[in-house]
mmCIF file of C-alpha atoms and ligand atoms in Angstrom:
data_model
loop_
_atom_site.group_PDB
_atom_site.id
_atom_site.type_symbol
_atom_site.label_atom_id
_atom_site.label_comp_id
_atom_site.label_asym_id
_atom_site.label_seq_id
_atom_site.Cartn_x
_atom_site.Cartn_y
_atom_site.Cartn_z
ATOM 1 C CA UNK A 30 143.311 120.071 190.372
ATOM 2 C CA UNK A 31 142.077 121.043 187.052
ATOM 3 C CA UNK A 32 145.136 120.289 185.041
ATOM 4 C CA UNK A 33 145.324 119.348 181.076
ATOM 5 C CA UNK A 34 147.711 116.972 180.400
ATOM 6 C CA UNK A 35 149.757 115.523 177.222
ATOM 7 C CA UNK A 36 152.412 113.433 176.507
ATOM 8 C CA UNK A 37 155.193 113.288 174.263
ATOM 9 C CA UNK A 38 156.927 110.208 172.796
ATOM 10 C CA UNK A 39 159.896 109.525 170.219
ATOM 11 C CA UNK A 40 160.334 106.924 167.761
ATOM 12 C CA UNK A 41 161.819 104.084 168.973
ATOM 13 C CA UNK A 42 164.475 102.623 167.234
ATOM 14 C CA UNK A 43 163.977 98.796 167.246
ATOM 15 C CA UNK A 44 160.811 96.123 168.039
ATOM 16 C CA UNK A 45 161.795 95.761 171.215
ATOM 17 C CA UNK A 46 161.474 99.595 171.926
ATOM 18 C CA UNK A 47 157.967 99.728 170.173
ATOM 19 C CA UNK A 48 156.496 97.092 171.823
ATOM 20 C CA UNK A 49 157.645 99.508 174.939
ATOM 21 C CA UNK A 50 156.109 102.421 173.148
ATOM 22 C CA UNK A 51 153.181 100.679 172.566
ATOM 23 C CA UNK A 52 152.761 99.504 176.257
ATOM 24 C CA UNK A 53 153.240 102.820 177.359
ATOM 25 C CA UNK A 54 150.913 104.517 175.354
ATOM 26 C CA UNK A 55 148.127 102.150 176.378
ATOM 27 C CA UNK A 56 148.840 102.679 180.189
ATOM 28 C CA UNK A 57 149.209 106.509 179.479
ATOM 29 C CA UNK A 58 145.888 106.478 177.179
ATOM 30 C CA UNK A 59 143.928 105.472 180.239
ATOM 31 C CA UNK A 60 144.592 108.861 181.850
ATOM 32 C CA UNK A 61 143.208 110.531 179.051
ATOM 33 C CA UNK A 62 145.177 112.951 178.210
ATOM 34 C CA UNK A 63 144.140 115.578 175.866
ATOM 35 C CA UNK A 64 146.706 114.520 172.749
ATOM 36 C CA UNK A 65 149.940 112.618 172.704
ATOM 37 C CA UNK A 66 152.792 114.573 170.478
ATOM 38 C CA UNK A 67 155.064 112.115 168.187
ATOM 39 C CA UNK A 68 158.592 113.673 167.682
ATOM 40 C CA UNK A 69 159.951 113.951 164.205
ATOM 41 C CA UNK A 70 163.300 112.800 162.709
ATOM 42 C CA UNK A 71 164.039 114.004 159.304
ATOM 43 C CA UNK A 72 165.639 111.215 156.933
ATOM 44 C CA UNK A 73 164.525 108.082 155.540
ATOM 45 C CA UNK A 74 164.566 105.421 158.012
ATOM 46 C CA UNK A 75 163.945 108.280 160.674
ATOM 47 C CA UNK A 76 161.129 109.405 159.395
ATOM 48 C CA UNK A 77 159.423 105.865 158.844
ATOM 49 C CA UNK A 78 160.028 105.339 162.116
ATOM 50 C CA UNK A 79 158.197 108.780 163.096
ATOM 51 C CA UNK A 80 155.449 107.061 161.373
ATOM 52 C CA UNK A 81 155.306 104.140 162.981
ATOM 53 C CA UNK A 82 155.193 105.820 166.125
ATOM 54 C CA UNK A 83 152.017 107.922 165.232
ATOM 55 C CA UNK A 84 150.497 104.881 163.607
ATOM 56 C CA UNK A 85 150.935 103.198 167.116
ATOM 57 C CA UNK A 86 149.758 106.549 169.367
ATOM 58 C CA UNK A 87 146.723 106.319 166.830
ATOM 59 C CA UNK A 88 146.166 103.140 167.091
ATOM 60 C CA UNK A 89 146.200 103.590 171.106
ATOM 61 C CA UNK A 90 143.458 105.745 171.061
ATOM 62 C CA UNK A 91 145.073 109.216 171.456
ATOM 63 C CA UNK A 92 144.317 112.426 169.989
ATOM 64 C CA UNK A 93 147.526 112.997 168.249
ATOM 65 C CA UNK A 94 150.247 115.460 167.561
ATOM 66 C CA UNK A 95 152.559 115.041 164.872
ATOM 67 C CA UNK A 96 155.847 116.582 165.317
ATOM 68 C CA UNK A 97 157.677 118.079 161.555
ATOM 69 C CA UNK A 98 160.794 119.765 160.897
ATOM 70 C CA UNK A 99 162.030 121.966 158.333
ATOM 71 C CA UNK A 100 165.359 120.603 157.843
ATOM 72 C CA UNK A 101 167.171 119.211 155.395
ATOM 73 C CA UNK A 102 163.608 118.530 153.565
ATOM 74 C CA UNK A 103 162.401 120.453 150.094
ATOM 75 C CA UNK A 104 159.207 121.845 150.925
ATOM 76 C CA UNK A 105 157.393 119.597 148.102
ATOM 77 C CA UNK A 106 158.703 116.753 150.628
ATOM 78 C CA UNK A 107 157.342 118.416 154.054
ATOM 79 C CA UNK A 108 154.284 118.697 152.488
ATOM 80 C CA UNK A 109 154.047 115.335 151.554
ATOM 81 C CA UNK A 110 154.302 114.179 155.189
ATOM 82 C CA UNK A 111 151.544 116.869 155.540
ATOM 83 C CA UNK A 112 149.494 115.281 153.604
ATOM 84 C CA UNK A 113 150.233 111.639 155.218
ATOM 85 C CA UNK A 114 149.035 113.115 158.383
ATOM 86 C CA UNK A 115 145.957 114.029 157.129
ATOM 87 C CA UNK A 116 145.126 110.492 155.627
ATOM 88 C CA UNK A 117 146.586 109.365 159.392
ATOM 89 C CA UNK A 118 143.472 111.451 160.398
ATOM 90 C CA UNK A 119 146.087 113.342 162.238
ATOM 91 C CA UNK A 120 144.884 117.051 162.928
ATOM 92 C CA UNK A 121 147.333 118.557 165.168
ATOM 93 C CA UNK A 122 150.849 119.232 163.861
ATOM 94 C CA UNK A 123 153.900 120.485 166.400
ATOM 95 C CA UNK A 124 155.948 122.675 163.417
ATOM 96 C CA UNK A 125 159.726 122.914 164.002
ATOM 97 C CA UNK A 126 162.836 124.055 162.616
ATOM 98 C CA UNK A 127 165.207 121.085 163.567
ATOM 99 C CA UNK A 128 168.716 120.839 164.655
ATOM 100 C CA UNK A 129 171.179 120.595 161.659
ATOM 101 C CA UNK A 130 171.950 116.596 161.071
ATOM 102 C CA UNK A 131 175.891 117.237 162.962
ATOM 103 C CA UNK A 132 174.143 118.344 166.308
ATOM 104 C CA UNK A 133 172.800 121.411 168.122
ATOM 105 C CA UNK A 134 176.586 122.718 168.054
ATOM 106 C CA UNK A 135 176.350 122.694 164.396
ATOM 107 C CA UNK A 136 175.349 125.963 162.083
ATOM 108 C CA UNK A 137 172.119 125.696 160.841
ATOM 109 C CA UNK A 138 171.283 126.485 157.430
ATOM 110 C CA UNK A 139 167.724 125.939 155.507
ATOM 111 C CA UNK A 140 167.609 123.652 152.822
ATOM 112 C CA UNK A 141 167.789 125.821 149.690
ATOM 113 C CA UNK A 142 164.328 124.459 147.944
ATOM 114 C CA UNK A 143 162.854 123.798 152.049
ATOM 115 C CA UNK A 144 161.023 126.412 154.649
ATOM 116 C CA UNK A 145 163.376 129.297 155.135
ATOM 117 C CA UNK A 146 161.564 129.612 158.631
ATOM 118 C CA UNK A 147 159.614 127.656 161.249
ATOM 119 C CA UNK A 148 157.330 130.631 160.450
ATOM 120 C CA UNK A 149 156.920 129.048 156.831
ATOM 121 C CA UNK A 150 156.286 126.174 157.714
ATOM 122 C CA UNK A 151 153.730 127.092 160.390
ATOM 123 C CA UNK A 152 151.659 128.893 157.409
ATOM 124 C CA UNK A 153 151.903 125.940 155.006
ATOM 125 C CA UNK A 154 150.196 123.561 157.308
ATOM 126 C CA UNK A 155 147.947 126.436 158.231
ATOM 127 C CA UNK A 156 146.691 126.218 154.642
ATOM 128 C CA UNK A 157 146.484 122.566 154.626
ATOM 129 C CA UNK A 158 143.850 122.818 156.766
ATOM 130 C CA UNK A 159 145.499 121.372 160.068
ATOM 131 C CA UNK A 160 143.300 122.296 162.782
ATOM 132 C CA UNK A 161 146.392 122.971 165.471
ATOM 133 C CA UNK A 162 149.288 123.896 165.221
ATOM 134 C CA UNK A 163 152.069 123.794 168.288
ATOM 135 C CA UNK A 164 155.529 125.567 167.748
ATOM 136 C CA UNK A 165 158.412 125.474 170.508
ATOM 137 C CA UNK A 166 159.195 128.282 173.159
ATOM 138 C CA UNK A 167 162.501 128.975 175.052
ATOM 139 C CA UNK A 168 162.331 129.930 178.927
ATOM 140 C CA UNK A 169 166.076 130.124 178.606
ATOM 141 C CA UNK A 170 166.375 130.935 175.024
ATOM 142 C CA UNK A 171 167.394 128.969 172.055
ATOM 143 C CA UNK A 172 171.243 127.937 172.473
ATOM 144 C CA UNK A 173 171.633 129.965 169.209
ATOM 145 C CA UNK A 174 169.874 132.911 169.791
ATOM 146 C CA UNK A 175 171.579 135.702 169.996
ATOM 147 C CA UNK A 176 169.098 137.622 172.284
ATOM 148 C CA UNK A 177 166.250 136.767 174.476
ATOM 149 C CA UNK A 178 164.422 139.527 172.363
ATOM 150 C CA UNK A 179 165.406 137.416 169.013
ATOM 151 C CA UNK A 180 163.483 134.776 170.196
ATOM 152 C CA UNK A 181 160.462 136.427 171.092
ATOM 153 C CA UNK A 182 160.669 137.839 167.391
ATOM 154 C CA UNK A 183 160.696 134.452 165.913
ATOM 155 C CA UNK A 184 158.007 133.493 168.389
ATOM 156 C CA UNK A 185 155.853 136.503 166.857
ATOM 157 C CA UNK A 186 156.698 135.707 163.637
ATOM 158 C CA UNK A 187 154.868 132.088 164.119
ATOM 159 C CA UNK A 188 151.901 133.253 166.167
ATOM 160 C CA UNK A 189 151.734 135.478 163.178
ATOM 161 C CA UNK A 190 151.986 132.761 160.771
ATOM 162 C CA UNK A 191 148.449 131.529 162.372
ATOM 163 C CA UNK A 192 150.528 129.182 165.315
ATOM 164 C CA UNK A 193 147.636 128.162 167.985
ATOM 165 C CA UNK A 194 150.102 127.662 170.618
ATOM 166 C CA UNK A 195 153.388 126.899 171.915
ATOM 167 C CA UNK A 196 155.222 124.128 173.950
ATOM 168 C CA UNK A 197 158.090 124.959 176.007
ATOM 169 C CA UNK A 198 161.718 123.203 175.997
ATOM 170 C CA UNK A 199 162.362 121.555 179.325
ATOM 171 C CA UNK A 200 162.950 123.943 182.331
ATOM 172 C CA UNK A 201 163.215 123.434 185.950
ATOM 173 C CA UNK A 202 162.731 126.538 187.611
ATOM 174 C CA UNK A 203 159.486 128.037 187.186
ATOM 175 C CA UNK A 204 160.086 131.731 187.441
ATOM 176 C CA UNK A 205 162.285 131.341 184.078
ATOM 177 C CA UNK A 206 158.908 130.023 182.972
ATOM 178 C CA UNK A 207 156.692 133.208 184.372
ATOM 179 C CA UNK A 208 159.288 135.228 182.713
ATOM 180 C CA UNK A 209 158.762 134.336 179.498
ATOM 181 C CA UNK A 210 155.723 134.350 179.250
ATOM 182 C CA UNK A 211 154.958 137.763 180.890
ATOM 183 C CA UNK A 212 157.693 138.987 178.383
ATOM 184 C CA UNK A 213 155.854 137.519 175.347
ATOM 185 C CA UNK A 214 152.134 138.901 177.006
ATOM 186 C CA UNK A 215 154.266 142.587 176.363
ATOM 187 C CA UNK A 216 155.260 141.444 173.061
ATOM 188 C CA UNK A 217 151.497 141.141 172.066
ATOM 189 C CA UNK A 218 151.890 137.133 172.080
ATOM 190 C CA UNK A 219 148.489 135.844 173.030
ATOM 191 C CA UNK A 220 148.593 132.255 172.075
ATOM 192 C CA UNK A 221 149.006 129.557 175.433
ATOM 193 C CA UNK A 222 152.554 128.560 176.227
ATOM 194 C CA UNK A 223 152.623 125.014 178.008
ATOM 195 C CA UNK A 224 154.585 124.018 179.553
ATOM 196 C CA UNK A 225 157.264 121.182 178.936
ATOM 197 C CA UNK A 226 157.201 119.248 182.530
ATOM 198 C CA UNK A 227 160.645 116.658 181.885
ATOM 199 C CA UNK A 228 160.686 113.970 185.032
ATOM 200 C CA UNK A 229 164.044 113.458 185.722
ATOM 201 C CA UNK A 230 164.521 109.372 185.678
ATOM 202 C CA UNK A 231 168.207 109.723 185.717
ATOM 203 C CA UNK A 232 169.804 112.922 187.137
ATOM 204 C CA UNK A 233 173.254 112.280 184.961
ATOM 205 C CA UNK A 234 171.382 111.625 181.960
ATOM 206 C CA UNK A 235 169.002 114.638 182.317
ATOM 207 C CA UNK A 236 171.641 116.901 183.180
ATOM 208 C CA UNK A 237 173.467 115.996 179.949
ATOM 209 C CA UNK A 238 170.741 116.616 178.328
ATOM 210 C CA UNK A 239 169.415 119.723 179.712
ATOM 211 C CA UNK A 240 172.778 121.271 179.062
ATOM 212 C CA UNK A 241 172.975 120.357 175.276
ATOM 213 C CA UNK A 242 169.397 122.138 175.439
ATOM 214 C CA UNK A 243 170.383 125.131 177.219
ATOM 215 C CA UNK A 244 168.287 124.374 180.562
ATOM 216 C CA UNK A 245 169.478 124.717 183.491
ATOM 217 C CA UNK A 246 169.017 122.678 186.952
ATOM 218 C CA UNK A 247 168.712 124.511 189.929
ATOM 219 C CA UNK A 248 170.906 123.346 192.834
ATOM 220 C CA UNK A 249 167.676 123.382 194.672
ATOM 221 C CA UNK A 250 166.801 120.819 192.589
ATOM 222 C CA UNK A 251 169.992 118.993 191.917
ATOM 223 C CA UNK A 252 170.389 118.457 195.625
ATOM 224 C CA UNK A 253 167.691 116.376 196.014
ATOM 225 C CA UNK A 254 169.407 113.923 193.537
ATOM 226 C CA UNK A 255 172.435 113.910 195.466
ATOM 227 C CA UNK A 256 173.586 110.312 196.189
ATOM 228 C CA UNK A 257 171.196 108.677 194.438
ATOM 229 C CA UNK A 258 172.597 107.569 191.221
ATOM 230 C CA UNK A 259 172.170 103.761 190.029
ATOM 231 C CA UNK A 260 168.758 103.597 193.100
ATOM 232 C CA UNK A 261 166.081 103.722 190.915
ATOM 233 C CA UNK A 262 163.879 103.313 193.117
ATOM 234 C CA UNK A 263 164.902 106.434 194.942
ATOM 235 C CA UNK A 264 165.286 108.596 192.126
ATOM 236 C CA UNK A 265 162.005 107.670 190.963
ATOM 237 C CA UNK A 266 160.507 108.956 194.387
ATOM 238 C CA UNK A 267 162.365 112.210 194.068
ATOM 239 C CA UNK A 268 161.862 112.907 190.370
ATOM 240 C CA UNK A 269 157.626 112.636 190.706
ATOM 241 C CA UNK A 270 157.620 114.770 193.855
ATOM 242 C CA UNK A 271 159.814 117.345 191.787
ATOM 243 C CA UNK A 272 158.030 116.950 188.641
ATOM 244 C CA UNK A 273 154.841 117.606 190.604
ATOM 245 C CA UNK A 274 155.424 120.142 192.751
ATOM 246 C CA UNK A 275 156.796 121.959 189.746
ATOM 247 C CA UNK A 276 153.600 120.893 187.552
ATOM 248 C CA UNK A 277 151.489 122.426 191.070
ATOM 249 C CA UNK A 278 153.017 125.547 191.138
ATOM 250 C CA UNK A 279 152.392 126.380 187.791
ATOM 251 C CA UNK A 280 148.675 125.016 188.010
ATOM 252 C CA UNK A 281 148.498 127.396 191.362
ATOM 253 C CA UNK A 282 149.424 130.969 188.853
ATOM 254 C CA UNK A 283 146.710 129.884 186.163
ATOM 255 C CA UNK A 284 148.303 126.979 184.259
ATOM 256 C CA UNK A 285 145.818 124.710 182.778
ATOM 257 C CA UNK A 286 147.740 122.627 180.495
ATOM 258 C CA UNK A 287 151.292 120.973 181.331
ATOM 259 C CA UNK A 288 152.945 118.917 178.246
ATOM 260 C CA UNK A 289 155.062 115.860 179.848
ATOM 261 C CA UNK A 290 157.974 114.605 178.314
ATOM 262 C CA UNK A 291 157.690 111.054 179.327
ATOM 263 C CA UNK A 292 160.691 108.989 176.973
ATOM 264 C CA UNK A 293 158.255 106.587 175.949
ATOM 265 C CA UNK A 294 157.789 105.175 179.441
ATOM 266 C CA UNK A 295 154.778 105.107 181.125
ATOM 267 C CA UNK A 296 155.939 104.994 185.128
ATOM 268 C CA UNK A 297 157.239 108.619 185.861
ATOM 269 C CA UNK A 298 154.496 109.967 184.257
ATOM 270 C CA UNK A 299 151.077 107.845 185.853
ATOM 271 C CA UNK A 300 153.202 108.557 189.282
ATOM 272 C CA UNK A 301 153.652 112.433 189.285
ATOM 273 C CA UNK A 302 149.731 112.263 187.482
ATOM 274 C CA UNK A 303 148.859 110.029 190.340
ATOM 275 C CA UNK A 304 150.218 112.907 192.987
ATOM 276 C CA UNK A 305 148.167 115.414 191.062
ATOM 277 C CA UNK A 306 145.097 113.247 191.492
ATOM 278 C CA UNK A 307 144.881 112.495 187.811
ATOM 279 C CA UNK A 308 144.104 108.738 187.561
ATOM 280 C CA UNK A 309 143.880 105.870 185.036
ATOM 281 C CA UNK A 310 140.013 104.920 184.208
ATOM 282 C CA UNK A 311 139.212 101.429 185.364
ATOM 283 C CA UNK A 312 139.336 99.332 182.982
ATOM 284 C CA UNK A 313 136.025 98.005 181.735
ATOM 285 C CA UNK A 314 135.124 94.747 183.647
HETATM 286 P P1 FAD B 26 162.677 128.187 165.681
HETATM 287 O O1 FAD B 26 161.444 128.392 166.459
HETATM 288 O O2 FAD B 26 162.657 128.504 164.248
HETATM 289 O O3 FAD B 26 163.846 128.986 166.332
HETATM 290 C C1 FAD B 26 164.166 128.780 167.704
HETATM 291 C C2 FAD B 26 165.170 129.807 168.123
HETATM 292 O O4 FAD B 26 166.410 129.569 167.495
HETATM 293 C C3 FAD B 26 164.737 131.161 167.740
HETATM 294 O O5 FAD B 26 164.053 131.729 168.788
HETATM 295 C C4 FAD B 26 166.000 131.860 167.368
HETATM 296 O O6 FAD B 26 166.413 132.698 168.396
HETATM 297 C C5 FAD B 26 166.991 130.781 167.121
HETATM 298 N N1 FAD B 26 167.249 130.735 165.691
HETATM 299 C C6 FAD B 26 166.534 130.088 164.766
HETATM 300 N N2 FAD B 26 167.087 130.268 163.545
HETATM 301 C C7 FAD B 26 168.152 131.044 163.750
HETATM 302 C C8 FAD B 26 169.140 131.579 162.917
HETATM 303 N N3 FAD B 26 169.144 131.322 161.593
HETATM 304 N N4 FAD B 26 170.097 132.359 163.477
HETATM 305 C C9 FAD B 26 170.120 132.608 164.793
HETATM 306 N N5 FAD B 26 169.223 132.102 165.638
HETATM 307 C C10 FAD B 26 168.256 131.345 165.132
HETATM 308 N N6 FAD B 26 163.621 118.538 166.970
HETATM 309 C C11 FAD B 26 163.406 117.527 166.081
HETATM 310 O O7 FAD B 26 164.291 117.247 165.269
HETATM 311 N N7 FAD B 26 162.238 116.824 166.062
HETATM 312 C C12 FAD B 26 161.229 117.099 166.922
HETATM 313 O O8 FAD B 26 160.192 116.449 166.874
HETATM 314 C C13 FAD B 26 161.408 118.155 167.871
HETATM 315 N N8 FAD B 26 160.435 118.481 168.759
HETATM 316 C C14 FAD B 26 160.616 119.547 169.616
HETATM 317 C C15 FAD B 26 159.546 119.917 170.457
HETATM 318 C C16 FAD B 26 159.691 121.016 171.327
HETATM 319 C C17 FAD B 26 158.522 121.403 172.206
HETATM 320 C C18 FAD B 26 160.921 121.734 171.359
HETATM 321 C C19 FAD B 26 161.092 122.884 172.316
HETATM 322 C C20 FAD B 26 161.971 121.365 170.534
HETATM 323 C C21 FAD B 26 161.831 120.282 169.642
HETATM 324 N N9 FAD B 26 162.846 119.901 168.766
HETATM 325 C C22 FAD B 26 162.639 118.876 167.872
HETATM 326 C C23 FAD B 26 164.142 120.585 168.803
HETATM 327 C C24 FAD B 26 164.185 121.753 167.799
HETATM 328 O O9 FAD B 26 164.114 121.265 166.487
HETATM 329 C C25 FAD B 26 165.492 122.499 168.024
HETATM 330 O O10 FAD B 26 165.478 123.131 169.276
HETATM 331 C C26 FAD B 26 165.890 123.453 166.924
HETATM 332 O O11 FAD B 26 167.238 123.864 167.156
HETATM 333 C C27 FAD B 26 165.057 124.706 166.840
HETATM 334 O O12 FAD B 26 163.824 124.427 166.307
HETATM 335 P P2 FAD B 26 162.611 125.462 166.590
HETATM 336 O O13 FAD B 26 161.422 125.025 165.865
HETATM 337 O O14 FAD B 26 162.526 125.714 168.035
HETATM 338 O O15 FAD B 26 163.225 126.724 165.849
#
């Protein structure tokens, strides 16, 4: 299967969890994958942790994407970290609004000196010279849109803003996937939408999440899962078999490039890449 892959990782919060980040992004670096994205928390000690966690997907070998959010920052400040990422050697950027710092439930409003719109912020790294630049996609729309057309306009207004391509949130039903991206072909929305594969390593924990996110889990899906909370083991079998089959159906109606959510661990992912024949070089003897 000709299949693109990436990666994405967080910043982990302690030692312990980046000497797991840093394991995992040596096992995943061995299936090269074409660039591992680094998620972004605003704030102080967030943010030095963001860097820490690029500094370690660098220093792994990847091609990497650096995730950065509008919120709660002056621009003066975003543009800083711009500018860090470019003496990182960092070249890809994954441009995002943020969720307001109470939670997704939370209104949202844009710091009054900051990017009014992901759209803004899309442009200014444009202009710093960053040579990609990802922005986010909905297949179930935004939990605060208010239509599914209102997020294809904010869509627009990024590709517009010179956006190379988008990644979507987590879905697990491919058609919703299809759908949005035949909707945004109408729209005039050229730019590749990959998709965001998410393993499910716990089905409570995922399904927590999903919801905050607005995703839904098929019962065609969540079935599979049934009776298998606290076997590891087991859920580990079912969530690469899902992950792939989902990954091969998309690969089978053109999609080239699939962007895995992998939680900074390495397992999930080299299993479902394993079932799609995607495997770690040897290392050199
Ligand atoms: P936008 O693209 O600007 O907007 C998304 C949608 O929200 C729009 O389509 C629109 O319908 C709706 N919307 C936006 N503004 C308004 C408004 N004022 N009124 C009504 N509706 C509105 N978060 C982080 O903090 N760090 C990360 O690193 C990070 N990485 C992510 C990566 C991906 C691939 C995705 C899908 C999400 C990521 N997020 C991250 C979460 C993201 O910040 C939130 O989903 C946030 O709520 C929206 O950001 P956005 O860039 O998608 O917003």
């Amino acid at each position: 299967m000709s299949i693109r892959i990436s990666f994405e990782v967080f910043p982990p919060k302690d030692a312990a969890g980046l000497a797991q980040l840093t394991t995992a992004l040596a096992r995943l670096q061995r299936l090269e994958p074409w660039f591992v994205s680094v998620t972004y928390g605003a704030g102080g000690s967030s943010r030095e942790r963001s860097f820490e966690a690029i500094h370690a997907a660098v220093t792994s070998g990847a091609t990497v994407a650096a995730h950065l959010t509008c919120v709660g920052q002056p621009v003066d400040e975003i543009d800083r970290v711009l500018d860090e990422y470019t003496k990182l050697g960092v070249e890809r950027v994954v441009a995002l609004r943020g969720d307001p710092p109470d939670g997704v439930g939370a209104p949202y409003r844009a710091h009054p000196d900051g990017y009014q719109r992901t759209a803004d912020l899309v442009a200014a790294a444009k202009r710093r010279g960053v040579l990609d630049v990802a922005v986010s996609a909905y297949p179930e729309r935004h939990p605060h849109s208010p239509s599914d057309d209102h997020d294809l306009d904010v869509l627009a207004e990024k590709v517009d803003a010179g956006a190379d391509r988008a990644i979507t949130q987590m879905f697990f039903d491919n058609d919703l996937y299809f759908r949005l991206v035949e909707r945004a072909r109408h729209r005039g929305i050229a730019i590749p939408v990959a998709p965001g594969i998410f393993p499910i390593h716990s089905f409570p924990a995922v399904a927590r999440f999903a919801e905050r996110c607005g995703a839904s889990i098929p019962h065609a899906v969540a079935d599979r899962f049934a009776g298998l909370d606290g076997d590891a083991a087991a859920t580990h079998e079912v969530a690469a078999d899902v992950a792939t089959e989902q990954i091969r159906e998309l690969a089978a109606n053109g999609v080239d490039h699939v962007h895995m959510y992998t939680l900074n661990r390495s397992e999930l992912a080299l299993a479902v890449c394993d079932r799609l024949g995607i495997r770690p070089l040897q290392a050199a003897s």
